[in-house]
Amino acid sequence: MRTRLLIWAWLLGLYTPPDRAVLLKTILPWYRDRSEIRTVLFVGVRIYTRRYGRDYEPGRFRTLDMAPSSRWFGSRDHIVDRVENVNAHFAPGSVDVVVLNGVIGWGLDDPEAVNRTLVAIHGALRPGGHLVVGVNEGMPSTPDLDSLTELERYSPLTFPPLGTDRLTVETPFSHGSHTFLFFSKAA
């Protein structure tokens, strides 16, 4: 009962889960405040993400989701498509940061599809660009990250505000925790 109440409170904007608090109070503001970051692509949009880009200058925070209904909760220039098709919307090397949070294991479950996505994102990222992956490793639908061979295209990145390349945050939900992994594309 408590979990359902927390989920409803989250959907209504009355509660922020601990992992989302890290995203909203640390990760996204750090990228917003960097003048060299011109384009942040946030993948996976739902009602609770509707305000994530509100503090960014227009055009700097873009969103992408394959569900047409997600348009209501995305940025003004939201893209409706699969993340595997990111290169149809961005020139090679034109994106500074991709945030892929709560997508792997929540619809993007097949390791081969995740690997194709990692290749596509790599093509869209500029040299030195960042990839932030957020996963619930305890969910059965989340592929084993060690099986994702295309992660080898990226280097682990120590995210300055957190001082680590991997942060696991306990959550009150059945999957138990959420892990953020930080990567960069080789320059």
Backbone as a ProteinNet text record, in pm:
[ID]
protein_1_A
[PRIMARY]
MRTRLLIWAWLLGLYTPPDRAVLLKTILPWYRDRSEIRTVLFVGVRIYTRRYGRDYEPGRFRTLDMAPSSRWFGSRDHIVDRVENVNAHFAPGSVDVVVLNGVIGWGLDDPEAVNRTLVAIHGALRPGGHLVVGVNEGMPSTPDLDSLTELERYSPLTFPPLGTDRLTVETPFSHGSHTFLFFSKAA
[TERTIARY]
82	0	87.1	194	283.3	347	388.3	451.9	355.2	233.1	133.5	110.1	103.1	82.9	200.8	322.7	441.5	442.6	404	400	299	181.2	81.1	129.4	189.8	243.2	350.2	433.5	536.6	473.7	374.8	309.1	240.6	193.4	125.7	221.8	349.9	448.8	458.8	408.2	409.8	524	594.7	702.8	809.8	934.5	1045.9	1124.5	1128.6	1208.3	1355.7	1430	1570.3	1657.2	1637.7	1718.9	1686.5	1558.9	1520.4	1568.7	1579.3	1633.7	1779.3	1856.9	1996	1997.4	1910.1	1903.1	1866.8	1766.3	1714.2	1797.9	1863.3	1936	2086.2	2137.3	2282.2	2318.3	2267	2311.4	2265.8	2135.4	2086.2	2132.4	2132.5	2183	2330.6	2411.9	2553	2570.6	2497	2506.2	2445.8	2337.4	2274.5	2371.6	2451.8	2540.3	2672.2	2698.8	2821	2795.2	2864.5	2843	2884.1	2978	3022.5	2921.6	2821.5	2717.7	2604.8	2594	2493.6	2369.1	2384.3	2270.3	2271.3	2165	2140.6	2019.2	2035.9	1924.2	1880.8	1757.7	1700.1	1606.4	1636	1559.8	1469	1341.9	1243.8	1164.2	1044.4	964.9	831.5	797.1	669.1	619.5	502.2	443.6	536.8	609.7	696.9	824.4	851.1	970.5	936.9	812.6	766.1	840.4	895.9	964.6	1116.3	1168.9	1313	1397.4	1354.1	1433.9	1394.8	1308.3	1253.2	1357.3	1468.9	1569.8	1677.6	1664.8	1759.9	1715	1810.4	1777.7	1706.8	1615.7	1543.3	1639.9	1608.2	1686	1802.2	1839.1	1953	1913	1788.2	1739	1634.6	1669.6	1579.8	1534.9	1418.9	1367.8	1332.5	1336.2	1305.2	1236	1128.8	1058.1	980.8	964.8	896.8	744.3	689.6	544.2	493.2	400.7	347.1	286.7	228.8	168	271.9	397.1	502.2	527.7	483	503.2	455.2	348	291.4	387.9	479.2	566.8	711.2	737	872.2	900.4	1015.2	1056.1	975	989.5	915.8	950	1073.7	1117.1	1136.9	1042.2	1043.5	1044.1	1112.1	1121.4	1048.6	958	890.1	958.9	1035.7	1107.4	1176.1	1227.3	1307.3	1446.8	1507.8	1640.6	1743	1718.2	1808.2	1818.3	1719.7	1717.2	1764.7	1837.7	1881	1955.9	2029	2108.5	2024.2	1897	1807.4	1767.8	1795.3	1752.2	1866.7	1985.9	2101.8	2218.2	2291.2	2411.4	2514.5	2600.7	2705.5	2789.3	2812.4	2896.7	2837.2	2705.4	2644.4	2580.3	2574.6	2510.6	2618.7	2604.3	2703.5	2679.4	2551.6	2515.7	2390.2	2390.5	2270.1	2241.8	2119.3	2075.1	1975.1	2014.5	1934.4	1896	1796.3	1760.6	1624.2	1621.6	1494.5	1440.8	1527.7	1487.2	1530.6	1656.4	1705.2	1635.6	1566.2	1489.4	1344.9	1313.9	1177.4	1128.9	1145.2	1104.2	1219	1336.4	1457.7	1526.2	1480	1518.6	1611.7	1605.3	1684.3	1829	1926	2066.2	2109.9	2062.1	2100.1	2045.7	1922.5	1864	1938.2	1977.1	2053.5	2188.3	2253.7	2381.6	2365.8	2259.1	2234	2213.2	2143.8	2120.2	2251.2	2338.4	2467.9	2553	2545.4	2616.8	2559.9	2427	2362.5	2395.9	2388.4	2420.4	2566.7	2653.7	2795.9	2814.3	2738.6	2748.3	2698.7	2597.3	2539.5	2624.1	2694.9	2774.4	2898.3	2932	3057.1	3172.9	3293.3	3408.9	3418.2	3432.4	3434.5	3295.7	3190.7	3053.4	3023.8	2921.1	2887.4	2761.4	2762.6	2645.6	2617.8	2496.1	2452.1	2346.4	2373.4	2280.2	2227.3	2095	2032.3	1953.4	1984.2	1918.6	1879.5	1777.8	1738.1	1790.6	1910.5	1976.1	1902.2	1819.1	1746.5	1621	1585.4	1465.8	1498.7	1412.4	1438.2	1448.3	1381.8	1384.7	1511.5	1593	1716.6	1825.5	1879.2	1986.7	2111.4	2187.9	2314.5	2404.8	2449.2	2530.6	2661.6	2712.1	2835.2	2814.7	2689.4	2661.4	2651.6	2657.2	2644.3	2782.1	2820.4	2954.8	2982.9	2879.7	2901.5	2932.1	2918.9	2964.7	3114.9	3184.4	3329.7	3368.6	3273.7	3300	3322.9	3280.4	3282.5	3385.2	3429.9	3519.8	3442.1	3465.7	3402.5	3443.6	3351.4	3373.2	3345.8	3441.9	3416.1	3335.7	3210.1	3120.8	3159.5	3208	3267.4	3183.5	3055	2983.1	2969.7	2978.1	2961.5	3093.6	3198.9	3329.3	3335.5	3248.6	3244.6	3190.8	3216.2	3160.3	3036.3	2999.9	2885	2826.8	2697	2631	2502.9	2489.4	2367.4	2290.2	2161.9	2074.2	1961.9	1941.4	1831.6	1699.2	1598.1	1465.3	1361.5	1244.1	1140.5	1057.7	1097	1018.9	1070.8	996	1027.1	1163	1211.7	1342.5	1456.9	1429.1	1526.2	1627.6	1681.1	1782.7	1786.7	1851.7	1870.5	2017.8	2082.2	2224.4	2246	2322.7	2366	2508.1	2531.8	2665.6	2700.2	2823.1	2867.9	2979.2	2964.4	3060.3	3093.4	3206.2	3237.9	3279.3	3258.3	3302.8	3446.6	3533.6	3674.7	3688.8	3778.9	3800.5	3875.6
-119.5	0	126.9	124	238.6	266.9	161.8	178.7	243	195.9	255.8	402.8	434.4	573.5	659.8	609.3	684.1	703.1	600.2	611.6	718.3	717.2	818.7	958.7	971.2	1100.6	1148.6	1054.9	1088.7	1136.2	1062.4	1099.3	1235	1268.5	1396.4	1510.6	1477.8	1580.4	1613.9	1527.2	1551.8	1480.2	1394	1315.3	1295.5	1300.8	1273	1155.8	1043.3	929.6	969.2	901.7	938.4	941.3	846.1	845.5	965.3	999	1116.2	1245.3	1246.2	1363.9	1386.4	1279	1290.8	1345.6	1295	1341.3	1489.8	1529.3	1666.6	1769.8	1727.8	1823.8	1825.9	1720.7	1713.2	1698.3	1594.2	1562.2	1666.6	1687.8	1782.1	1925.6	1975.7	2112.8	2129.9	2025.9	2038.4	2059	1983.6	2001.4	2135.5	2176.2	2304.7	2420.1	2411.6	2522.1	2525.5	2430.2	2426.8	2498.5	2606.6	2682.7	2604.1	2509.5	2430.7	2323.2	2298.8	2199.8	2271.3	2243	2308.3	2223.2	2089.8	2002	1884.1	1875.5	1760.3	1688.6	1561.4	1480.2	1387.7	1404	1322.5	1221.2	1093.3	985.5	919.5	905.8	842.7	947.3	975.4	1084.5	1030.3	1073.8	1041	1164.5	1155.4	1271.3	1330.3	1246.9	1296.3	1361.8	1355	1420.7	1555.6	1596.3	1714.7	1843	1852.3	1976	1963.6	1852.9	1828.7	1932.6	1980.4	2075.5	2219.6	2249	2384.6	2491.9	2456.1	2555.9	2572.7	2499.6	2510.6	2620.7	2681.5	2777.1	2702.7	2770.6	2703.8	2638.2	2516.5	2443.3	2363.5	2385.2	2312	2176.7	2160.4	2035.7	1979.5	1869	1804.7	1671.9	1626	1498.2	1407.9	1277.8	1176.7	1060	1013.1	895.1	838	706.1	644.3	653.5	682.8	689.8	826.8	831.9	961.2	1042.8	976.5	1048.3	1118.9	1081.9	1144	1289.3	1327.1	1464.2	1567.1	1535.8	1627.7	1656.4	1565.7	1577.4	1607.9	1624	1648	1795.3	1821.7	1959.1	2013.4	2141.4	2203.8	2138.8	2095	2030.6	1880.5	1821.5	1678.2	1594	1481.4	1389.1	1260.4	1218.6	1090.4	989.9	899.6	797.2	704.5	595.1	503.7	563.9	545.7	601.3	541.4	422.3	361.2	446.3	534.5	619.7	761.8	781.1	913.9	986.5	912.5	976.7	1031	997.1	1057.5	1199.1	1234.2	1363.3	1456.3	1401.1	1480.6	1448.8	1551	1531.6	1455.1	1378.8	1306	1401.5	1361.6	1440.1	1571.2	1585.6	1714.7	1721.3	1610.5	1608.6	1604	1687.9	1694	1589.6	1566.8	1475.4	1398.9	1268.4	1187.7	1128.1	1149.3	1091.2	981.6	858.6	739.4	678.8	738.7	702.9	635	514.5	444.4	395.1	368.1	317.7	171.5	145	7.1	-70.5	-177	-255.1	-211.1	-99.1	-45.8	-27.3	-128.1	-122.4	-152.9	-107.1	-140.4	-252.1	-376.4	-490.7	-589.7	-596.2	-692.7	-644.4	-725.6	-681.2	-636.2	-702.7	-661.3	-522.5	-494.5	-362.1	-256.1	-290.5	-196.5	-169.1	-272.4	-252.1	-164.2	-184.8	-97.1	47.6	63.9	197.4	263.2	186.8	241.2	283.6	208.5	245.7	375.2	384.9	504.4	628.3	615.6	728.3	769.3	672.5	701.4	788.1	757.9	837.1	979.5	999	1132.5	1217.5	1153.2	1228.2	1290.5	1407.6	1471.4	1400.7	1409.6	1355.2	1418.4	1335.8	1384.9	1400.7	1376.1	1387.7	1283.1	1309.4	1223.6	1141.9	1020.6	933	900.9	933.5	900.5	792	676.6	563.9	541.8	534.3	503.1	374.8	274.1	143.5	90.8	6.8	-68	-209.7	-234.1	-362.1	-480.6	-454.9	-563.3	-607.8	-539.4	-578.1	-691.9	-792.2	-904.4	-862.8	-754.7	-711.5	-635	-599	-526	-623.7	-607.6	-697.7	-679.5	-784.6	-779.4	-679	-578.2	-473.8	-528.5	-635.1	-695.9	-759.6	-786.6	-845.1	-738.7	-613.4	-504	-469.7	-540.7	-527.4	-386.6	-316	-182.9	-76.3	-110	-16.4	3.4	-91.2	-78.9	40.6	96.2	215.9	338.7	328.7	442	419	528.8	521.8	561.1	492	536.6	680.9	758.3	900.3	926.9	983.2	1026.9	1156.1	1148.7	1264.8	1360.5	1480.4	1569.1	1594.3	1626.2	1655	1534.1	1414	1294	1224.3	1254.8	1195	1046.1	997.1	855.1	836.3	718.1	686.6	597.7	565.6	477.1	509	538	567.3	485.3	407.2	330.9	397.9	423.3	490.7	395	375.7	290.5	361.6	284.4	339.4	260	317.2	245.4	149.9	131.9	50	-93	-181.1	-324.1	-358	-277.7	-307.3	-271.4	-201.6	-181.8	-71.5	-53.1	50.6	94.1	206.5	262.8	301.3	262.1	290	385.7	489.9	582.1	544.5	533.7	507.4	623.4	669.4	785.1	741.9	781.7	746.1	867.6	859.2	960.2	890.4	961.9	914.5	961.2	872.4	909.1	1028.2	1119.5	1239.4	1204.7
0	0	0	82.8	89.8	-46	-115.5	-246.3	-344.8	-347.9	-439.1	-408.1	-281.6	-240.2	-286	-269.5	-313.1	-464.7	-538	-684.2	-726.1	-666.7	-700.5	-662.5	-546.2	-504.3	-602.1	-650.8	-748.9	-878.6	-927.3	-1052.8	-1043.6	-925.2	-904.7	-869.9	-857.1	-825.8	-678.1	-591.9	-447.8	-376.3	-447.3	-389.5	-495.6	-453.8	-543.8	-486.6	-559.2	-511.1	-497.8	-408.7	-384.7	-509.5	-602.2	-723.8	-812.1	-820.5	-900.4	-835.9	-703.8	-635.9	-676.6	-687.5	-734	-876.2	-960.9	-1099.3	-1105.3	-1027.7	-1034.9	-959.7	-853.1	-770.3	-796.8	-861.5	-883.3	-1031.3	-1096	-1232.1	-1333	-1346.7	-1448.1	-1422.9	-1298	-1277.2	-1312.9	-1289.5	-1322.7	-1473.1	-1552.4	-1698.1	-1740	-1676.4	-1709.2	-1687.9	-1582.5	-1545.3	-1621.4	-1709	-1788.4	-1921.9	-1945.3	-2069.1	-2193	-2178.1	-2293.2	-2333.6	-2250.9	-2281.7	-2355.5	-2483.8	-2566.8	-2586.6	-2584.1	-2609.6	-2513.2	-2434.1	-2348.7	-2406.5	-2438.1	-2487.6	-2375.3	-2331.5	-2225.4	-2289.6	-2271.2	-2334.9	-2231.7	-2268	-2180.4	-2105.7	-2152.6	-2098.5	-2045.3	-1926.4	-1863.3	-1789.6	-1731.3	-1664.5	-1559.3	-1487.4	-1380.4	-1433.1	-1563.4	-1619.3	-1681.9	-1676.3	-1750.5	-1715.2	-1597.2	-1556.6	-1554.7	-1599.4	-1587.8	-1659.7	-1772.7	-1849.5	-1830.5	-1734.1	-1722.1	-1692.5	-1630.7	-1596.7	-1703.6	-1811.9	-1922.5	-2018.4	-2085	-2190.4	-2302.7	-2375.1	-2484.4	-2584	-2621.8	-2720.5	-2664.2	-2539.5	-2480.6	-2424.4	-2384.9	-2325.8	-2420.4	-2486.1	-2582.2	-2523.5	-2563.5	-2514.2	-2631.1	-2603.7	-2704.8	-2635.5	-2695.6	-2646.9	-2764.4	-2766.3	-2879.6	-2870.1	-2753.8	-2738	-2781.5	-2876.2	-2918.9	-2803.9	-2706	-2593.1	-2506.3	-2520.1	-2439.4	-2478.6	-2595.2	-2642.6	-2539.3	-2468.7	-2370	-2255	-2229.6	-2113.5	-2150.5	-2280.3	-2327.4	-2348.7	-2405.6	-2435.4	-2552.8	-2577.3	-2689.4	-2823	-2836.4	-2960.1	-2938.1	-2868	-2836.4	-2965	-2959	-3072.7	-3037.6	-3125.4	-3107.9	-3199.9	-3139.2	-3215.2	-3115.7	-3167.4	-3086.5	-3071.4	-2956.7	-2933	-3029.4	-3079.3	-3178.1	-3304.7	-3326.2	-3445.1	-3416.1	-3310	-3269.2	-3380.6	-3463.2	-3568.1	-3683.1	-3687	-3785.9	-3743.6	-3620.1	-3566.2	-3527.1	-3515.3	-3475.2	-3567.4	-3605.1	-3686.3	-3604.8	-3672.5	-3599.4	-3513.8	-3390.2	-3300.6	-3254.4	-3258.4	-3225.6	-3086.7	-3014.8	-2883.6	-2775.7	-2674.5	-2567.2	-2458.3	-2425.4	-2317	-2355.4	-2330.4	-2343.1	-2205.6	-2158.2	-2032.2	-2067	-2041.7	-2071.7	-1937	-1874.3	-1737.4	-1733.3	-1674.6	-1662.3	-1794.9	-1888.9	-2021.2	-2035.4	-2002.1	-2007.2	-1895.2	-1934	-1837.9	-1825.8	-1884.9	-1884	-2028.1	-2107.8	-2248.1	-2341.1	-2306.8	-2382.1	-2303.9	-2329	-2246	-2315.1	-2445.6	-2520.9	-2532.1	-2490.1	-2496.6	-2635.7	-2740.2	-2876.2	-2908.3	-2866.3	-2889.3	-2807.3	-2684.8	-2603.3	-2669.6	-2721.1	-2789.9	-2912.9	-2991.1	-3107.6	-3062.5	-2951.3	-2897	-2855.6	-2790.8	-2748.1	-2867.3	-2977.2	-3099.7	-3156	-3161.4	-3216	-3132.7	-3002.1	-2914	-2933	-2945.5	-2967.5	-3091.8	-3196.4	-3318.7	-3300.8	-3218.5	-3197.2	-3102.7	-3008.9	-2911	-2973.8	-2927.9	-2969.1	-2900.2	-2954	-2882.8	-2743.8	-2642.6	-2505.2	-2445.6	-2525.3	-2476.2	-2369.2	-2291.4	-2178.2	-2203.3	-2150.3	-2147.7	-2001.6	-1957.3	-1822.1	-1835.8	-1775.7	-1781.2	-1640.6	-1628.8	-1501.3	-1515.9	-1432.5	-1442.6	-1304.8	-1305.7	-1187.1	-1207.6	-1157.9	-1183.3	-1121.6	-1021.3	-955.4	-1027.6	-1134.7	-1209.7	-1305.2	-1312.6	-1404.3	-1551.3	-1590.1	-1730.1	-1767.3	-1668.8	-1696.8	-1738.7	-1860.5	-1903.1	-1817.4	-1806.6	-1735.1	-1806.7	-1735.6	-1798.4	-1853.3	-1795.2	-1846.4	-1983.7	-2021	-2152.3	-2261.6	-2224	-2321.4	-2376.8	-2480.9	-2537.6	-2590.8	-2633.2	-2691.3	-2586.6	-2458.7	-2355.3	-2362.9	-2428.4	-2443.8	-2530.5	-2604.9	-2685.5	-2597.3	-2472.8	-2380.9	-2270.7	-2213	-2097.2	-1972.4	-1861	-1737	-1708.5	-1656.6	-1629.3	-1482	-1413.2	-1276.1	-1285.6	-1244.7	-1251	-1138.8	-1172.1	-1071.6	-945.2	-955.2	-830.9	-737.3	-791.1	-708.7	-679.1	-756.3	-733.8	-762.4	-849.6	-882.4	-1023.5	-1080.2	-1212.3	-1199.8	-1074.7	-1051.4	-914	-910	-783.7	-774.6	-668	-644.2	-531.9	-558.6	-463.7	-425.9	-297.3	-250.9	-277	-317.8	-343.1	-263.4	-241.5	-166.9	-253.2	-377.9	-469.6	-474.9	-537.9	-535.7	-597.4	-690.7	-750.2	-656	-547.1	-439.8	-456	-575.8	-594.6	-740.7	-760.8	-894.4	-904.3	-1012.7	-1030.2	-1146.9	-1121.2	-1226	-1265.1	-1395.9	-1449.1	-1542.3	-1531.8	-1609.9	-1704.4	-1831.1	-1934.6	-2020.2	-2088.6	-2189.2	-2318.2	-2426.9	-2557.7	-2574.5	-2615.5	-2632.5	-2725.4	-2688.7	-2771	-2895.6
[MASK]
+++++++++++++++++++++++++++++++++++++++++++++++++++++++++++++++++++++++++++++++++++++++++++++++++++++++++++++++++++++++++++++++++++++++++++++++++++++++++++++++++++++++++++++++++++++++++++

